[in-house]
CSV table of C-alpha atoms and ligand atoms in Angstrom, one decimal:
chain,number,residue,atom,x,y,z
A,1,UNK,CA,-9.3,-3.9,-3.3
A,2,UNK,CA,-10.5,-5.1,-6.6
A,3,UNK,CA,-7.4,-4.8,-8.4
A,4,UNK,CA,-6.2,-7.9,-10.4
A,5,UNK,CA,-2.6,-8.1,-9.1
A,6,UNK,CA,-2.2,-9.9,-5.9
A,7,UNK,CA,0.5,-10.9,-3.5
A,8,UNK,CA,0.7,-14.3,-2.5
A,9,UNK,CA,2.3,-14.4,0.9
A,10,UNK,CA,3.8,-17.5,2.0
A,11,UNK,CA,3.9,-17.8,6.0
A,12,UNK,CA,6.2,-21.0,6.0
A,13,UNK,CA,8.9,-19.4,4.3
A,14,UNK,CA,8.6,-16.4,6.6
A,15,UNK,CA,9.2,-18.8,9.3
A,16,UNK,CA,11.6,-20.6,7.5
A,17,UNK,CA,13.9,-17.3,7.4
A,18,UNK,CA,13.1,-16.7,11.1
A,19,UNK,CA,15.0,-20.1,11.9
A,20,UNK,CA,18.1,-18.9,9.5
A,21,UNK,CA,18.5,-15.6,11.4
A,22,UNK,CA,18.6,-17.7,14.5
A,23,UNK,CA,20.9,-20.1,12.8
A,24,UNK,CA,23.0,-17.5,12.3
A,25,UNK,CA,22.9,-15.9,15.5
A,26,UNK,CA,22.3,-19.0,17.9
A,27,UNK,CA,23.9,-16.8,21.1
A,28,UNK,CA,21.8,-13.7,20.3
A,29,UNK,CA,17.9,-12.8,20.5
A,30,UNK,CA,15.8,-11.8,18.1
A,31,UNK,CA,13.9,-8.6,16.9
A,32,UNK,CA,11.7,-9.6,13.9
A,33,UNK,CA,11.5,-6.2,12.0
A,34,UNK,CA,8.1,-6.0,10.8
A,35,UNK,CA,7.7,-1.7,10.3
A,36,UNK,CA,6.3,-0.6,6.8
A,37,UNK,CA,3.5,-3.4,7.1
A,38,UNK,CA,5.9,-6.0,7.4
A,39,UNK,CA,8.4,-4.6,4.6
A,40,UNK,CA,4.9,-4.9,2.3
A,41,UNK,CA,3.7,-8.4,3.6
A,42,UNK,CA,1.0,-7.5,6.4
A,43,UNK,CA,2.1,-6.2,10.0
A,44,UNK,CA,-0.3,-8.2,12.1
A,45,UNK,CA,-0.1,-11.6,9.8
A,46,UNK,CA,3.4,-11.4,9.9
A,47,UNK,CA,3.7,-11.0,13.2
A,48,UNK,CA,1.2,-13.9,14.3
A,49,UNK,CA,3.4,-15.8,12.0
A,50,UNK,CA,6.5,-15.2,13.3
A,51,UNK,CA,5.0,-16.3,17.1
A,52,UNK,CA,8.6,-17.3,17.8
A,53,UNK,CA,10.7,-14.9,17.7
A,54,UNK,CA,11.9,-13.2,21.2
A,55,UNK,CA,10.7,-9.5,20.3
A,56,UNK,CA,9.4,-7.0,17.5
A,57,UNK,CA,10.5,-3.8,15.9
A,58,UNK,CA,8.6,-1.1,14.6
A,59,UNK,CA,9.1,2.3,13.5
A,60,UNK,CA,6.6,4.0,15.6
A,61,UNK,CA,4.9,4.1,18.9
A,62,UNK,CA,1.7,3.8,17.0
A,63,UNK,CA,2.3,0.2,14.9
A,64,UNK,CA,3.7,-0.9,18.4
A,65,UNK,CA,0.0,0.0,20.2
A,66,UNK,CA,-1.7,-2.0,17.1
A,67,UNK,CA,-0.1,-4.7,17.7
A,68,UNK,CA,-1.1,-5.0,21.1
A,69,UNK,CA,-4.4,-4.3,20.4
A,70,UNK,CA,-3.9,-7.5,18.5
A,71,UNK,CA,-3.1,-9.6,21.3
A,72,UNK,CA,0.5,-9.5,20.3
A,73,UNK,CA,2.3,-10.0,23.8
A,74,UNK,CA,6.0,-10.0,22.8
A,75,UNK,CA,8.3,-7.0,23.9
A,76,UNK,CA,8.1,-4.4,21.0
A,77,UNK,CA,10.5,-1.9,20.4
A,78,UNK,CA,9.8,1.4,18.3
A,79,UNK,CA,12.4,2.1,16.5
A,80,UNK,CA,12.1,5.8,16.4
A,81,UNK,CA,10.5,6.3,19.6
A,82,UNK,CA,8.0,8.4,20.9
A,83,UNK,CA,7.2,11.6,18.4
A,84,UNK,CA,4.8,13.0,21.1
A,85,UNK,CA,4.4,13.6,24.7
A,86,UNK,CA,1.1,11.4,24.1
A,87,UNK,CA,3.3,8.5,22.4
A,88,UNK,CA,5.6,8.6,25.4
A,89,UNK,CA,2.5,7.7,27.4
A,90,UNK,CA,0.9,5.6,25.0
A,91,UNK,CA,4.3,3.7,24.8
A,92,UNK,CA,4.2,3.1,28.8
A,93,UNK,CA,1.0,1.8,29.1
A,94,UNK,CA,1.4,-0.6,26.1
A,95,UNK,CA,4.8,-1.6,27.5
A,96,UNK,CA,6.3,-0.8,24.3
A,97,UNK,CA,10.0,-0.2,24.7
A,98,UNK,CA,11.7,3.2,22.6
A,99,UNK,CA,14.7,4.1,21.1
A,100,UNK,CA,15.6,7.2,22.4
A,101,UNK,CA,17.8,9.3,20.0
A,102,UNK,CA,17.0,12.8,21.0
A,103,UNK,CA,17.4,15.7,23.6
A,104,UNK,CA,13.8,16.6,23.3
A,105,UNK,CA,12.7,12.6,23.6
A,106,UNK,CA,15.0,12.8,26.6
A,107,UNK,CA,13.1,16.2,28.3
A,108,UNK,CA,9.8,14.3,27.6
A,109,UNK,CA,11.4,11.6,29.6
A,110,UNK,CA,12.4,14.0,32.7
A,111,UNK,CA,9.5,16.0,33.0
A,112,UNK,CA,7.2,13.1,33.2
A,113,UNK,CA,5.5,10.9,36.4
A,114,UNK,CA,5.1,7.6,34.3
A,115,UNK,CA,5.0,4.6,36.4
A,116,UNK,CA,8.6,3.1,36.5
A,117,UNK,CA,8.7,0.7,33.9
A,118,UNK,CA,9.8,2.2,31.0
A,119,UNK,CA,12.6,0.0,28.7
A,120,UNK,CA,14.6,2.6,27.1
A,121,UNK,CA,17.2,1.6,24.3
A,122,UNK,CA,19.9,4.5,23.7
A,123,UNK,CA,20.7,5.1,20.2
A,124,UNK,CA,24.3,5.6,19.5
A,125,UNK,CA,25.3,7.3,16.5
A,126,UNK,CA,28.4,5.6,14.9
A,127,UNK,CA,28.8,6.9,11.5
A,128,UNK,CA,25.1,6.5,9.6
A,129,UNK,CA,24.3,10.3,10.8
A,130,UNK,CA,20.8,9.6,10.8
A,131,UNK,CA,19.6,9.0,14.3
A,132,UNK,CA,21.3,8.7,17.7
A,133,UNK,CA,23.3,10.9,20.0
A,134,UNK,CA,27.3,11.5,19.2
A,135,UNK,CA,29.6,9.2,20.5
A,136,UNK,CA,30.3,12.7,22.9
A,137,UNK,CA,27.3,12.9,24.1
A,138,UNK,CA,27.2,9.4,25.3
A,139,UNK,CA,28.0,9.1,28.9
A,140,UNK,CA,25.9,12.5,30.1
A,141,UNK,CA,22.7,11.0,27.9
A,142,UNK,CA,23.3,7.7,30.0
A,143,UNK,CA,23.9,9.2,32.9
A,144,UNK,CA,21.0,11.1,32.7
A,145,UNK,CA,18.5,8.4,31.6
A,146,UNK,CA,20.1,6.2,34.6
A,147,UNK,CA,18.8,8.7,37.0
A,148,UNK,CA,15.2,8.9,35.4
A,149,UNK,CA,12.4,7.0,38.1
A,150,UNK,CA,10.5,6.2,35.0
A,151,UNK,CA,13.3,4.2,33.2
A,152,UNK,CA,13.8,0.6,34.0
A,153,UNK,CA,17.4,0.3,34.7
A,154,UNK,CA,20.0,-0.4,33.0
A,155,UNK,CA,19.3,1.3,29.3
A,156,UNK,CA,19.6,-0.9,26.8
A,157,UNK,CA,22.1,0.4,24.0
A,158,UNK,CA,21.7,0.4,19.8
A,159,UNK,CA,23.6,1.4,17.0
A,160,UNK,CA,22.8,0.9,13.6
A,161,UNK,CA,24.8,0.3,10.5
A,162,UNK,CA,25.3,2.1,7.2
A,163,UNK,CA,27.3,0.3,4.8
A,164,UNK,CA,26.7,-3.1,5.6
A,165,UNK,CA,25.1,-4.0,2.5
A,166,UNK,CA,28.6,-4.3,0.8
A,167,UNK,CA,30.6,-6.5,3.6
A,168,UNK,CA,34.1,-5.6,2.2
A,169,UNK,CA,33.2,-1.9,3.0
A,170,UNK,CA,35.4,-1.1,6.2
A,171,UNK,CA,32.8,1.3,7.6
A,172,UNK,CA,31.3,-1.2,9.1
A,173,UNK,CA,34.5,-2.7,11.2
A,174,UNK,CA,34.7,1.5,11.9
A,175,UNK,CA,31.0,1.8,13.5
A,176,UNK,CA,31.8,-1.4,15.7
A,177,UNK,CA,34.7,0.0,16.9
A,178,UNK,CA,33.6,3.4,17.7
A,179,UNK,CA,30.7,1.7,19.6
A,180,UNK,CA,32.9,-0.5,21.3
A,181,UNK,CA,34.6,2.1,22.5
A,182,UNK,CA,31.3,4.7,23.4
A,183,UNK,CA,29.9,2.0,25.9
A,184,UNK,CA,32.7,0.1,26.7
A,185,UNK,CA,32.2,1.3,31.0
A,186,UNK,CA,28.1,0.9,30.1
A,187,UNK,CA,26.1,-1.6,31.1
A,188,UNK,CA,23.0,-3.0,29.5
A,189,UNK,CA,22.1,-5.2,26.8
A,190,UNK,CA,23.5,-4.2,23.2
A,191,UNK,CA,22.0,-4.2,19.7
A,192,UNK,CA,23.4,-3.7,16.4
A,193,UNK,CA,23.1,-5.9,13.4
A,194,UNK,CA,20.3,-5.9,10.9
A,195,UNK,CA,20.0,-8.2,8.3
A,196,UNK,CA,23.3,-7.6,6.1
A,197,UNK,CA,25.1,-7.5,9.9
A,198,UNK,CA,23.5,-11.0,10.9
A,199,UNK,CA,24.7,-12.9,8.1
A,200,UNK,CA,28.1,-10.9,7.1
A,201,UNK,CA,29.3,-9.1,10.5
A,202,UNK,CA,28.9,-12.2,13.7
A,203,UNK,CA,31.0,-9.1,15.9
A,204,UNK,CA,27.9,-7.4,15.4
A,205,UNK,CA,25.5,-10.1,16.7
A,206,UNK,CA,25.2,-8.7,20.5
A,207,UNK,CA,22.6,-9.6,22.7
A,208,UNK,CA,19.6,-8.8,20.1
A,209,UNK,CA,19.6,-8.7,16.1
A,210,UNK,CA,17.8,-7.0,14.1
A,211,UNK,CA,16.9,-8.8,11.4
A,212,UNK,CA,14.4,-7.1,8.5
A,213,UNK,CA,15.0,-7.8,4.8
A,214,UNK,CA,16.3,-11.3,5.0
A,215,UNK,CA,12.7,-12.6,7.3
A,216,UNK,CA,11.0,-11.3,3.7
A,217,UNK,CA,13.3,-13.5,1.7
A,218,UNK,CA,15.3,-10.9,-0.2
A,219,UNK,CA,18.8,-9.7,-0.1
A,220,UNK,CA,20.2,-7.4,2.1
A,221,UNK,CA,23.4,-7.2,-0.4
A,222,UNK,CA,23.9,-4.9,-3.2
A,223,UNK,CA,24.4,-7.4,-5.5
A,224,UNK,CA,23.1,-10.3,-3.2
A,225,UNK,CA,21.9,-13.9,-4.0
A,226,UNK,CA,19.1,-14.6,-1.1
A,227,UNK,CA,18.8,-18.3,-2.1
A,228,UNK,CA,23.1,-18.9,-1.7
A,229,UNK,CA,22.3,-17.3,2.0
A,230,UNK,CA,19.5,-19.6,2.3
A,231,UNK,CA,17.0,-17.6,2.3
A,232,UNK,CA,12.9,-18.7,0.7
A,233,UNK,CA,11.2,-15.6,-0.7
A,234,UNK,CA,7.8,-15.0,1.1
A,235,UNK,CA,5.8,-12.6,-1.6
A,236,UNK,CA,5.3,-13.9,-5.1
A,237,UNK,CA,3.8,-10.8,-7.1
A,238,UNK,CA,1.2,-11.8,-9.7
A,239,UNK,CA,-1.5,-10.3,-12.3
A,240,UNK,CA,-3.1,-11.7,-15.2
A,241,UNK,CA,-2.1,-11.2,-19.0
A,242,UNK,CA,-5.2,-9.3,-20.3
A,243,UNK,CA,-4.2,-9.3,-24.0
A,244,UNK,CA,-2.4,-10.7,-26.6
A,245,UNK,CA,-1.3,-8.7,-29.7
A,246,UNK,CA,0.4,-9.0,-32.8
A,247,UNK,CA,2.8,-6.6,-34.0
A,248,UNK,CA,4.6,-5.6,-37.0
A,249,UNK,CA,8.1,-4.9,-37.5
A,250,UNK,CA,8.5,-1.1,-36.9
A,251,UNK,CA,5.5,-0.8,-34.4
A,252,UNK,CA,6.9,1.4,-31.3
A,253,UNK,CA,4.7,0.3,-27.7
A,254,UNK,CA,3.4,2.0,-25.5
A,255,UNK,CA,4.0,5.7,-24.1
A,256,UNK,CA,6.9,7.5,-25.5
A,257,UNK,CA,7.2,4.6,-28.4
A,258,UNK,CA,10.8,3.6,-26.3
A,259,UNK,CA,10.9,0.3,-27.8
A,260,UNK,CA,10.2,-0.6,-31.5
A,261,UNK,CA,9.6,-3.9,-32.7
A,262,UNK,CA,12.2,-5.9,-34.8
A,263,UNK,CA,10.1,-8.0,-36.1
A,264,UNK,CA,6.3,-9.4,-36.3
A,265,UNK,CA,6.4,-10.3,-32.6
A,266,UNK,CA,3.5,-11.6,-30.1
A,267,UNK,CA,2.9,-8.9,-27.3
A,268,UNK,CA,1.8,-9.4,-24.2
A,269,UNK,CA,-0.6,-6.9,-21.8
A,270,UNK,CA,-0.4,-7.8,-18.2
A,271,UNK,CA,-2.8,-5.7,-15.5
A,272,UNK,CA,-0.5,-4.2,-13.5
A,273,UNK,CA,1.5,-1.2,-13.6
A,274,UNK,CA,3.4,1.4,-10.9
A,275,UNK,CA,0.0,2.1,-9.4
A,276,UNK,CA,0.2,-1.6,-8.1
A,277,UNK,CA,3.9,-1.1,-6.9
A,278,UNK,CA,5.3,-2.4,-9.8
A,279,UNK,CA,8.7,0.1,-10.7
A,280,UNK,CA,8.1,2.4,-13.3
A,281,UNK,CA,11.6,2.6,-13.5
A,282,UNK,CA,11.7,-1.1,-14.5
A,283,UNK,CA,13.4,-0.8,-18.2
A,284,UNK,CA,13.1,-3.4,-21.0
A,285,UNK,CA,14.7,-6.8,-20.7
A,286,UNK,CA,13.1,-6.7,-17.0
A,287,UNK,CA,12.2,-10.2,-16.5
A,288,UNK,CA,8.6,-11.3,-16.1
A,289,UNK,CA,7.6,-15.2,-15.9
A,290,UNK,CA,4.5,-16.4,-18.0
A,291,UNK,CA,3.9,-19.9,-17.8
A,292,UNK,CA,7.1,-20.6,-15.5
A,293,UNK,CA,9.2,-19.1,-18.5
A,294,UNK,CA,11.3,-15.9,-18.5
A,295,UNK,CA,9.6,-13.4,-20.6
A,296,UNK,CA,11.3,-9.4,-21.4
A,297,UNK,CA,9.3,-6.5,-20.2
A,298,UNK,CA,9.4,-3.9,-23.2
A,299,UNK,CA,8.9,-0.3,-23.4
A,300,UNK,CA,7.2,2.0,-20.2
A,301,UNK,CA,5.4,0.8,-17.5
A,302,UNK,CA,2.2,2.1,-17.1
A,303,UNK,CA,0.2,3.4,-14.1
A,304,UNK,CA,-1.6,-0.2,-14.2
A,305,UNK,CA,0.0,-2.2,-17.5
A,306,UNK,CA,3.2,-3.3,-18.8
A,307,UNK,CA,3.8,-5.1,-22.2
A,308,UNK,CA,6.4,-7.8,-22.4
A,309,UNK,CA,7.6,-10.2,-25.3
A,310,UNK,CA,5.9,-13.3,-26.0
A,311,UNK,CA,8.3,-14.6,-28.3
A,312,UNK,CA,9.6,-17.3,-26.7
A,313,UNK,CA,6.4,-18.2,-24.8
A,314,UNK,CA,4.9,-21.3,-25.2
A,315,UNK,CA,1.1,-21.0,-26.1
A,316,UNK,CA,0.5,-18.6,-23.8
A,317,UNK,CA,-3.3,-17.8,-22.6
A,318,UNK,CA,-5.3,-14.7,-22.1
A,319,UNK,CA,-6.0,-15.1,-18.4
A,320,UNK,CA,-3.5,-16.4,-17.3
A,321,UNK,CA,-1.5,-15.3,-14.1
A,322,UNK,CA,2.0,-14.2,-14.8
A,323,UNK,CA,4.7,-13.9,-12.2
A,324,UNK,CA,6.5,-10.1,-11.3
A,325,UNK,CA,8.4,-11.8,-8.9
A,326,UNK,CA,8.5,-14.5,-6.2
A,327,UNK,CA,9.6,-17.8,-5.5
A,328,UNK,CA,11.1,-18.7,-9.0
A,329,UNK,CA,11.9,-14.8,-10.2
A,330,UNK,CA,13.7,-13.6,-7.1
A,331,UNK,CA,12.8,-9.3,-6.0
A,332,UNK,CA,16.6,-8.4,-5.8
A,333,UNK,CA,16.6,-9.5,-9.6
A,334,UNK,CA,13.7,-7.3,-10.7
A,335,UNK,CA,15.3,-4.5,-8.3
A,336,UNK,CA,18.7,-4.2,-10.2
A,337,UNK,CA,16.8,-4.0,-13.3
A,338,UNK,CA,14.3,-1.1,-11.8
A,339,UNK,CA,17.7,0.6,-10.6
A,340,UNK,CA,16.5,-0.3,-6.7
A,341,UNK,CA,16.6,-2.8,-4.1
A,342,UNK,CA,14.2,-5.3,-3.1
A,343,UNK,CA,13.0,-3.7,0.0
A,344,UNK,CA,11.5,-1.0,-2.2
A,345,UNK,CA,9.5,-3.3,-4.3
A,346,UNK,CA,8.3,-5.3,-1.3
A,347,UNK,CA,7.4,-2.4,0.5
A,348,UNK,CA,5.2,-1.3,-2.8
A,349,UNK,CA,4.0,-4.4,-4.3
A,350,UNK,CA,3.0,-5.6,-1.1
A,351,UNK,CA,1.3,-2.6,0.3
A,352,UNK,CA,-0.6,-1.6,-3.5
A,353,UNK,CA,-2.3,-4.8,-4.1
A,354,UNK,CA,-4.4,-7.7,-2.7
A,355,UNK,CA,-2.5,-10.1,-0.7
A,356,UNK,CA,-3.3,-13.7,0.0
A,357,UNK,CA,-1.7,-15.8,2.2
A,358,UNK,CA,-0.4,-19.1,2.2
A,359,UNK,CA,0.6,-21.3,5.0
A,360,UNK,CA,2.5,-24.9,3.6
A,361,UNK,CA,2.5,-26.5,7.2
A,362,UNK,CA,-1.6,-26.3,7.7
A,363,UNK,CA,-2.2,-27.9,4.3
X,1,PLP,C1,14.9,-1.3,9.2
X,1,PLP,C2,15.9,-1.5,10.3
X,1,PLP,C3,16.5,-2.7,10.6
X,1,PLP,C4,16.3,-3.9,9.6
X,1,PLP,O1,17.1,-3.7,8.5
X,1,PLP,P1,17.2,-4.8,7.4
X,1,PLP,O2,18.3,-4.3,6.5
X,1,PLP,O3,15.9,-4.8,6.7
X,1,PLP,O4,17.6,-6.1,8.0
X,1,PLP,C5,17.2,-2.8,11.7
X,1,PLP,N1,17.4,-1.8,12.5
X,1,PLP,C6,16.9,-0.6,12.3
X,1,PLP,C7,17.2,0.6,13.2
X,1,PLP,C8,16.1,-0.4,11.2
X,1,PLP,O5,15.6,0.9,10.9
């Protein structure tokens, strides 16, 4: 990629947040979820990075085979199980477990003569509505996936929550309860929480977490703080400032003119733009960092430009690399500014631009 942003990725602080989910979980396992190429910050580097965890998760069948063609040797779950009757093989003979959520998943499953290893996690559907059999439907889909040759027994049993980004919301205590309830003659080992449940919900804890969003350093809250939950962010989002201009009172930047200067004010072009991940819907007064100092975005982003206000910059220098967010400008902050979360800027940013990692502990 020969673009000039780049995403510093710092491997030590994805460790670090590895130990805090376990901190906060000591009595459960962990599933380090690493889909969307690692929420933005590399699937396969992530994942040699976070050697220690006890398991992976992934959306598909397909992320789950490259890791294994990695030499990744943990278990690995696909979080939406096999697509295909070709995945359901694939899955097998990778050892890749799946979340099975569907009738037709669960045909696959009985017409076929895989060898009997298969490790099967039921999903339960508890309130999100998304994926997972009814709370009705339970005991026949157990039942059934008991008696299946090619299923290691007992099937493992997930649920996954919908509202636990705001922990006063009761739908959360609701899902637990309701899948309390569903599996409450089941055996098997139990899964529910993801990041917002790890740190906020410890009834949700179970035998495996899930944790995603928090590994990455950001906040699974709507209006979270990931440094109070002791959290280090891992991607630090730069580009360089490519021009400094002067402009007169009255002088409107940028497509559409939305913001019109004040005064005679020093305005600063920095490469990158919503074609690097950076949120078009980022609006002025988005912070930026030149120097270490908070500077305003102002005006549109562009596909691969923004223009931000110099004003209270000291000396700053064509060339110079300017922070979009990372370490000292945290995602979530950008995020509420953009009208999103930090997941979706990771996922972007990350995945648009060059990224560089970093490892503290080999220096
Ligand atoms: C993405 C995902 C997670 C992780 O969620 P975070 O909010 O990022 O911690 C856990 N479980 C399932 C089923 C998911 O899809």
């Amino acid at each position: 990629m020969t673009r000039p942003a780049r995403a510093v990725i710092d491997l030590q602080a994805l460790r670090h947040n590895l130990q805090r989910a376990r901190r906060a979980a000591p009595a459960s396992r962990i599933m380090a979820v690493i889909k969307a190429d690692a929420y933005g910050h590399g699937l396969l580097q992530a994942a040699e990075a976070l050697a220690h965890t006890d398991a992976f998760a992934v959306a598909g069948v397909p992320e789950a085979v490259q890791l294994r063609e990695a030499n990744i040797t943990h278990p690995v779950l696909a979080l939406q199980g096999f697509r295909t009757h070709d995945e359901l093989a694939a899955a097998s003979a990778h050892r890749v477990q799946v979340t099975l959520h569907h009738e037709r998943q669960l045909q696959w499953l009985e017409d076929t003569g895989l060898e009997p290893s298969l490790e099967v996690w039921i999903k339960v559907d508890t309130g999100m509505h998304r994926l997972g059999f009814s709370l009705s439907e339970l005991k026949t889909v157990y039942a059934r996936v008991q008696r299946l040759p090619a299923v290691k027994s007992p099937p493992k049993l997930m649920t996954h929550l919908a509202c636990a980004d705001n922990p006063l919301n009761p739908a959360t205590q609701q899902q637990l309860s309701r899948f309390d309830q569903a599996v409450a003659s089941l055996s098997g080992e139990q899964s529910i929480a993801n990041s917002a449940g790890v740190l906020a919900f410890p009834q949700s804890h179970r035998d495996w977490i899930r944790p995603g969003i928090m590994l990455y350093g950001a906040s699974p809250y709507i209006d979270g703080d990931a440094r109070r939950d002791g959290l280090q962010p891992v991607m630090t989002l730069t580009a360089p400032l490519i021009a400094i201009k002067h402009c007169q009172v009255g002088d409107a930047l940028g497509y559409g003119g939305s913001f019109v200067c004040p005064e005679d004010m020093p305005i600063g072009v920095v490469a990158i733009g919503y074609g690097d991940g950076y949120p078009r819907h980022a609006s002025t007064g988005t912070p930026v960092l030149v120097n270490g100092a908070r500077a305003p975005l102002l005006g549109r982003v562009s596909m691969d430009m923004i223009t931000i206000d110099l004003r209270h910059i000291d000396m700053p220098q064509v060339g110079e690399e300017v922070v979009l967010w990372g370490a000292q400008l945290s995602v979530d902050e950008v995020a509420r500014h953009a009208g999103t979360i930090g997941y979706e800027l990771l996922c972007h940013g990350g995945c648009s631009v060059r990224r560089e990692f970093v490892d503290d502990s080999l220096l």
